[in-house]
Amino acid sequence: MQPSPRALSRRRAIRWFRWSILAPLIVLLAVVLMPVLLLQLYFSFHQWSVYLGSWSEAEYVGLDLFGEVLADPRFGWAVVRSLAFATGSTIGCFLVGFALAFLMYKPFRGQALYYTIFILPMLTVPVVVAYTAEMLLYQSGPINDLISRITGIEFKPMWLTDPNIALMTVMLLEIWNWAPFSFIILLAGLAAIPKEPIEAAEILGAPRWRIFWEVQLPLLRPVIFLALVLRFLEAMAEFPKTWALLQGGPGTATETLPVYIFLTTWQYFEISKGAVMSYIVMVMMIVIVLFAIRLLRREKRSLDTMYGQAAREAAA
Amino acid sequence: MTSKSRRRRIAAILRYAALTAWAVVAFFPIFWMISTSFKPDTQWFAWPPFYFPHPPTLSNYLNVWFGAEEYAATQYAISSQKPLISLMNSTIIAGTSTLLSVLFGSVLAYGVSRYRILSETRMFQLLMLRMIPPIVIVAPLSLYYSALGLLDSMTGLILIYFLTTLPYAVWMTKSFIDEVPREIEQAAEILGASRWRTIFEIVLPLIRSGLVATFLFILILTWSEYLLALIITKTQVTTLPIELSKYQGTTEGRVYGRQAALSVGITIPLIIVGLIIRRHLARGFSFGMVRR
């Protein structure tokens, strides 16, 4: 049977509506993002630096630059540092955030005040964090003074100038800065867990720790994954604190991938080498992100089910 | 019975102790920044450190923000800076890009929620705009912008912020739109309202508070963005984080009081905005996947 003219015109109207909603996004991607990605591809295969005249006449070098970058030990170390930094700070944020959320999810006097103080670090500008850290952490600065006074032992690590601990310093800053992120997500997750299974377990006389391991933790899994995955991705991209505080130094101690790419491009002006590194990092990140997205999709589905149930119960 | 209540009291005390310990860690750097911003120049890095300014002075603020001459004459003067102009730039750039992002993002979110114009896979691919580190495109972006004449312009920054915050806007507003019952729209359609009128006069007003939360949330991101601003702005258009980073190169090095006065000014708007939407922060940072 032929659809009626009315149904046809309605379908056409909807199609028109859909495209007009999508158009801005497509234009934005085509005008801003596409040319940039194409340019990056061009520079990856053409040797150009700002000293070599017009970039449109750069020499074609094929895959030479990829070989050069992959053989560059500094690049390899930057990859290692970035992964270590992201892993360490993700775990740190998670442990702090989880502890705080677990201590906070039941109402108690002063809860709102603690919540407010705990989210403050997340609301400071990263560059401000870097500069404030410098004021706090120089060798005869207030942090060392305070720790020495409290413990009574002279405590004088060179947070910013000792190459052995500089990366850890930045990692601690990242944890200070973003533990609130893990905290608020896990707190929201704990608060949304349905009460019935826990109450049922309590009535059956299950000990507190078993309720935690066998009831609460599995229900919290989607939120835990979310907190870990999103934090890891953000930590891989961390640039402002590392750069504003140490510019990759002392030596190359805090030279993570973003910092090394930045140095190559904007201090050594090796645009092509920077582009190749960017390309490799982009491919690497796309692989990680695709994996992360698979995880997120699965966890989002269980979250949606949970909120859907909660909404139905509230409506009933 | 009494042993149980005593155990409960000990647990409560331990909890307060642990929470207070982290509260001190979380707040101390912010306290130090505020305290230093009121210190006279002899106390910026004295040994032993001054924990409170003695006596407090406004000279850092007057010099940094208003370029007051009597303070500008000292050896710590930063006279070439124009933080008030940067403040205006930051406000315009962050405000405009966030507005665009929320406006287009919410319409797109409506289309996804009701007409599935983006499949779930496409929605997750959209997240890549946010999850791939921006460092990988800054070099070609700056060359592309210089060819277009967008380098060192507000338009350039607004465009790229619009693009990079769009995933947050779409995902976050979609989580609000999903909560609106469809019956209202169906009633409007029967009464003859066009699709666009349904969006702008029924759905978006219904999620007003969600839109405000999304706007303020994205404002936090655009206000504090550093890397893209560092690359795209040169001399004409500076945002506040870039203004602060100019202290990096000063030969005197440690002009802590001035830096702190500038830092406080940059941070206060953000803290106010963040505290207004504190209940929505989890939803924002988790792309609307976690709600409260």
PDB file of N, CA, C and O in Angstrom, chain B residues 196-230:
ATOM      1  N   TRP B 196       9.877  23.535  15.918  1.00  0.00           N
ATOM      2  CA  TRP B 196      10.793  24.513  16.509  1.00  0.00           C
ATOM      3  C   TRP B 196      10.148  25.224  17.687  1.00  0.00           C
ATOM      4  O   TRP B 196      10.787  25.487  18.688  1.00  0.00           O
ATOM      5  N   ARG B 197       8.837  25.545  17.537  1.00  0.00           N
ATOM      6  CA  ARG B 197       8.160  26.200  18.661  1.00  0.00           C
ATOM      7  C   ARG B 197       8.109  25.269  19.856  1.00  0.00           C
ATOM      8  O   ARG B 197       8.261  25.696  20.997  1.00  0.00           O
ATOM      9  N   THR B 198       7.907  23.968  19.595  1.00  0.00           N
ATOM     10  CA  THR B 198       7.880  23.016  20.707  1.00  0.00           C
ATOM     11  C   THR B 198       9.206  23.039  21.450  1.00  0.00           C
ATOM     12  O   THR B 198       9.248  23.032  22.678  1.00  0.00           O
ATOM     13  N   ILE B 199      10.306  23.086  20.692  1.00  0.00           N
ATOM     14  CA  ILE B 199      11.612  23.113  21.359  1.00  0.00           C
ATOM     15  C   ILE B 199      11.767  24.372  22.200  1.00  0.00           C
ATOM     16  O   ILE B 199      12.041  24.308  23.397  1.00  0.00           O
ATOM     17  N   PHE B 200      11.575  25.526  21.540  1.00  0.00           N
ATOM     18  CA  PHE B 200      11.955  26.770  22.209  1.00  0.00           C
ATOM     19  C   PHE B 200      10.920  27.267  23.204  1.00  0.00           C
ATOM     20  O   PHE B 200      11.248  28.020  24.105  1.00  0.00           O
ATOM     21  N   GLU B 201       9.649  26.870  23.018  1.00  0.00           N
ATOM     22  CA  GLU B 201       8.641  27.414  23.931  1.00  0.00           C
ATOM     23  C   GLU B 201       8.146  26.401  24.945  1.00  0.00           C
ATOM     24  O   GLU B 201       7.476  26.781  25.903  1.00  0.00           O
ATOM     25  N   ILE B 202       8.442  25.134  24.749  1.00  0.00           N
ATOM     26  CA  ILE B 202       7.956  24.157  25.725  1.00  0.00           C
ATOM     27  C   ILE B 202       9.107  23.392  26.378  1.00  0.00           C
ATOM     28  O   ILE B 202       9.298  23.443  27.589  1.00  0.00           O
ATOM     29  N   VAL B 203       9.914  22.700  25.569  1.00  0.00           N
ATOM     30  CA  VAL B 203      10.912  21.809  26.171  1.00  0.00           C
ATOM     31  C   VAL B 203      12.024  22.590  26.878  1.00  0.00           C
ATOM     32  O   VAL B 203      12.309  22.361  28.048  1.00  0.00           O
ATOM     33  N   LEU B 204      12.643  23.534  26.160  1.00  0.00           N
ATOM     34  CA  LEU B 204      13.762  24.243  26.783  1.00  0.00           C
ATOM     35  C   LEU B 204      13.338  25.023  28.032  1.00  0.00           C
ATOM     36  O   LEU B 204      14.028  24.975  29.049  1.00  0.00           O
ATOM     37  N   PRO B 205      12.179  25.731  28.009  1.00  0.00           N
ATOM     38  CA  PRO B 205      11.761  26.359  29.266  1.00  0.00           C
ATOM     39  C   PRO B 205      11.549  25.374  30.406  1.00  0.00           C
ATOM     40  O   PRO B 205      11.830  25.696  31.563  1.00  0.00           O
ATOM     41  N   LEU B 206      11.105  24.163  30.073  1.00  0.00           N
ATOM     42  CA  LEU B 206      10.888  23.176  31.136  1.00  0.00           C
ATOM     43  C   LEU B 206      12.195  22.749  31.804  1.00  0.00           C
ATOM     44  O   LEU B 206      12.218  22.399  32.972  1.00  0.00           O
ATOM     45  N   ILE B 207      13.293  22.744  31.037  1.00  0.00           N
ATOM     46  CA  ILE B 207      14.567  22.332  31.642  1.00  0.00           C
ATOM     47  C   ILE B 207      15.438  23.560  31.925  1.00  0.00           C
ATOM     48  O   ILE B 207      16.666  23.491  31.929  1.00  0.00           O
ATOM     49  N   ARG B 208      14.782  24.692  32.184  1.00  0.00           N
ATOM     50  CA  ARG B 208      15.497  25.951  32.426  1.00  0.00           C
ATOM     51  C   ARG B 208      16.652  25.792  33.417  1.00  0.00           C
ATOM     52  O   ARG B 208      17.781  26.164  33.132  1.00  0.00           O
ATOM     53  N   SER B 209      16.355  25.210  34.565  1.00  0.00           N
ATOM     54  CA  SER B 209      17.409  25.131  35.583  1.00  0.00           C
ATOM     55  C   SER B 209      18.547  24.223  35.106  1.00  0.00           C
ATOM     56  O   SER B 209      19.716  24.479  35.395  1.00  0.00           O
ATOM     57  N   GLY B 210      18.195  23.191  34.341  1.00  0.00           N
ATOM     58  CA  GLY B 210      19.233  22.339  33.764  1.00  0.00           C
ATOM     59  C   GLY B 210      20.092  23.092  32.769  1.00  0.00           C
ATOM     60  O   GLY B 210      21.308  22.912  32.717  1.00  0.00           O
ATOM     61  N   LEU B 211      19.469  23.966  31.975  1.00  0.00           N
ATOM     62  CA  LEU B 211      20.240  24.758  31.012  1.00  0.00           C
ATOM     63  C   LEU B 211      21.187  25.703  31.733  1.00  0.00           C
ATOM     64  O   LEU B 211      22.335  25.877  31.328  1.00  0.00           O
ATOM     65  N   VAL B 212      20.690  26.319  32.805  1.00  0.00           N
ATOM     66  CA  VAL B 212      21.555  27.220  33.577  1.00  0.00           C
ATOM     67  C   VAL B 212      22.737  26.438  34.140  1.00  0.00           C
ATOM     68  O   VAL B 212      23.890  26.870  34.058  1.00  0.00           O
ATOM     69  N   ALA B 213      22.445  25.241  34.681  1.00  0.00           N
ATOM     70  CA  ALA B 213      23.522  24.416  35.243  1.00  0.00           C
ATOM     71  C   ALA B 213      24.539  24.060  34.158  1.00  0.00           C
ATOM     72  O   ALA B 213      25.752  24.151  34.373  1.00  0.00           O
ATOM     73  N   THR B 214      24.047  23.680  32.973  1.00  0.00           N
ATOM     74  CA  THR B 214      24.953  23.341  31.877  1.00  0.00           C
ATOM     75  C   THR B 214      25.795  24.546  31.484  1.00  0.00           C
ATOM     76  O   THR B 214      27.008  24.445  31.291  1.00  0.00           O
ATOM     77  N   PHE B 215      25.135  25.704  31.378  1.00  0.00           N
ATOM     78  CA  PHE B 215      25.851  26.928  31.001  1.00  0.00           C
ATOM     79  C   PHE B 215      26.976  27.218  31.985  1.00  0.00           C
ATOM     80  O   PHE B 215      28.131  27.427  31.610  1.00  0.00           O
ATOM     81  N   LEU B 216      26.635  27.198  33.279  1.00  0.00           N
ATOM     82  CA  LEU B 216      27.637  27.534  34.285  1.00  0.00           C
ATOM     83  C   LEU B 216      28.748  26.489  34.323  1.00  0.00           C
ATOM     84  O   LEU B 216      29.920  26.808  34.503  1.00  0.00           O
ATOM     85  N   PHE B 217      28.359  25.227  34.118  1.00  0.00           N
ATOM     86  CA  PHE B 217      29.365  24.169  34.129  1.00  0.00           C
ATOM     87  C   PHE B 217      30.382  24.367  33.001  1.00  0.00           C
ATOM     88  O   PHE B 217      31.595  24.308  33.210  1.00  0.00           O
ATOM     89  N   ILE B 218      29.886  24.634  31.793  1.00  0.00           N
ATOM     90  CA  ILE B 218      30.797  24.808  30.666  1.00  0.00           C
ATOM     91  C   ILE B 218      31.602  26.092  30.821  1.00  0.00           C
ATOM     92  O   ILE B 218      32.754  26.182  30.408  1.00  0.00           O
ATOM     93  N   LEU B 219      30.978  27.082  31.473  1.00  0.00           N
ATOM     94  CA  LEU B 219      31.692  28.323  31.747  1.00  0.00           C
ATOM     95  C   LEU B 219      32.954  28.044  32.574  1.00  0.00           C
ATOM     96  O   LEU B 219      34.004  28.650  32.350  1.00  0.00           O
ATOM     97  N   ILE B 220      32.853  27.112  33.507  1.00  0.00           N
ATOM     98  CA  ILE B 220      34.026  26.753  34.320  1.00  0.00           C
ATOM     99  C   ILE B 220      35.147  26.260  33.416  1.00  0.00           C
ATOM    100  O   ILE B 220      36.305  26.634  33.580  1.00  0.00           O
ATOM    101  N   LEU B 221      34.792  25.424  32.428  1.00  0.00           N
ATOM    102  CA  LEU B 221      35.806  24.858  31.541  1.00  0.00           C
ATOM    103  C   LEU B 221      36.426  25.925  30.650  1.00  0.00           C
ATOM    104  O   LEU B 221      37.643  25.991  30.485  1.00  0.00           O
ATOM    105  N   THR B 222      35.589  26.770  30.054  1.00  0.00           N
ATOM    106  CA  THR B 222      36.126  27.748  29.111  1.00  0.00           C
ATOM    107  C   THR B 222      36.886  28.860  29.844  1.00  0.00           C
ATOM    108  O   THR B 222      37.855  29.393  29.323  1.00  0.00           O
ATOM    109  N   TRP B 223      36.444  29.191  31.040  1.00  0.00           N
ATOM    110  CA  TRP B 223      37.101  30.249  31.801  1.00  0.00           C
ATOM    111  C   TRP B 223      38.529  29.856  32.152  1.00  0.00           C
ATOM    112  O   TRP B 223      39.441  30.682  32.150  1.00  0.00           O
ATOM    113  N   SER B 224      38.759  28.573  32.451  1.00  0.00           N
ATOM    114  CA  SER B 224      40.081  28.195  32.937  1.00  0.00           C
ATOM    115  C   SER B 224      40.951  27.556  31.854  1.00  0.00           C
ATOM    116  O   SER B 224      42.061  27.152  32.140  1.00  0.00           O
ATOM    117  N   GLU B 225      40.463  27.470  30.609  1.00  0.00           N
ATOM    118  CA  GLU B 225      41.230  26.806  29.555  1.00  0.00           C
ATOM    119  C   GLU B 225      42.572  27.510  29.346  1.00  0.00           C
ATOM    120  O   GLU B 225      42.667  28.723  29.358  1.00  0.00           O
ATOM    121  N   TYR B 226      43.623  26.721  29.138  1.00  0.00           N
ATOM    122  CA  TYR B 226      44.968  27.304  29.091  1.00  0.00           C
ATOM    123  C   TYR B 226      45.689  27.059  27.775  1.00  0.00           C
ATOM    124  O   TYR B 226      46.135  27.988  27.111  1.00  0.00           O
ATOM    125  N   LEU B 227      45.757  25.775  27.362  1.00  0.00           N
ATOM    126  CA  LEU B 227      46.597  25.408  26.222  1.00  0.00           C
ATOM    127  C   LEU B 227      46.196  26.118  24.925  1.00  0.00           C
ATOM    128  O   LEU B 227      47.017  26.750  24.261  1.00  0.00           O
ATOM    129  N   LEU B 228      44.909  26.016  24.561  1.00  0.00           N
ATOM    130  CA  LEU B 228      44.467  26.615  23.302  1.00  0.00           C
ATOM    131  C   LEU B 228      44.631  28.128  23.344  1.00  0.00           C
ATOM    132  O   LEU B 228      45.062  28.750  22.372  1.00  0.00           O
ATOM    133  N   ALA B 229      44.325  28.706  24.504  1.00  0.00           N
ATOM    134  CA  ALA B 229      44.464  30.156  24.635  1.00  0.00           C
ATOM    135  C   ALA B 229      45.926  30.563  24.479  1.00  0.00           C
ATOM    136  O   ALA B 229      46.244  31.581  23.855  1.00  0.00           O
ATOM    137  N   LEU B 230      46.818  29.735  25.029  1.00  0.00           N
ATOM    138  CA  LEU B 230      48.245  30.041  24.958  1.00  0.00           C
ATOM    139  C   LEU B 230      48.721  30.078  23.511  1.00  0.00           C
ATOM    140  O   LEU B 230      49.555  30.889  23.129  1.00  0.00           O
TER     141      LEU B 230
END
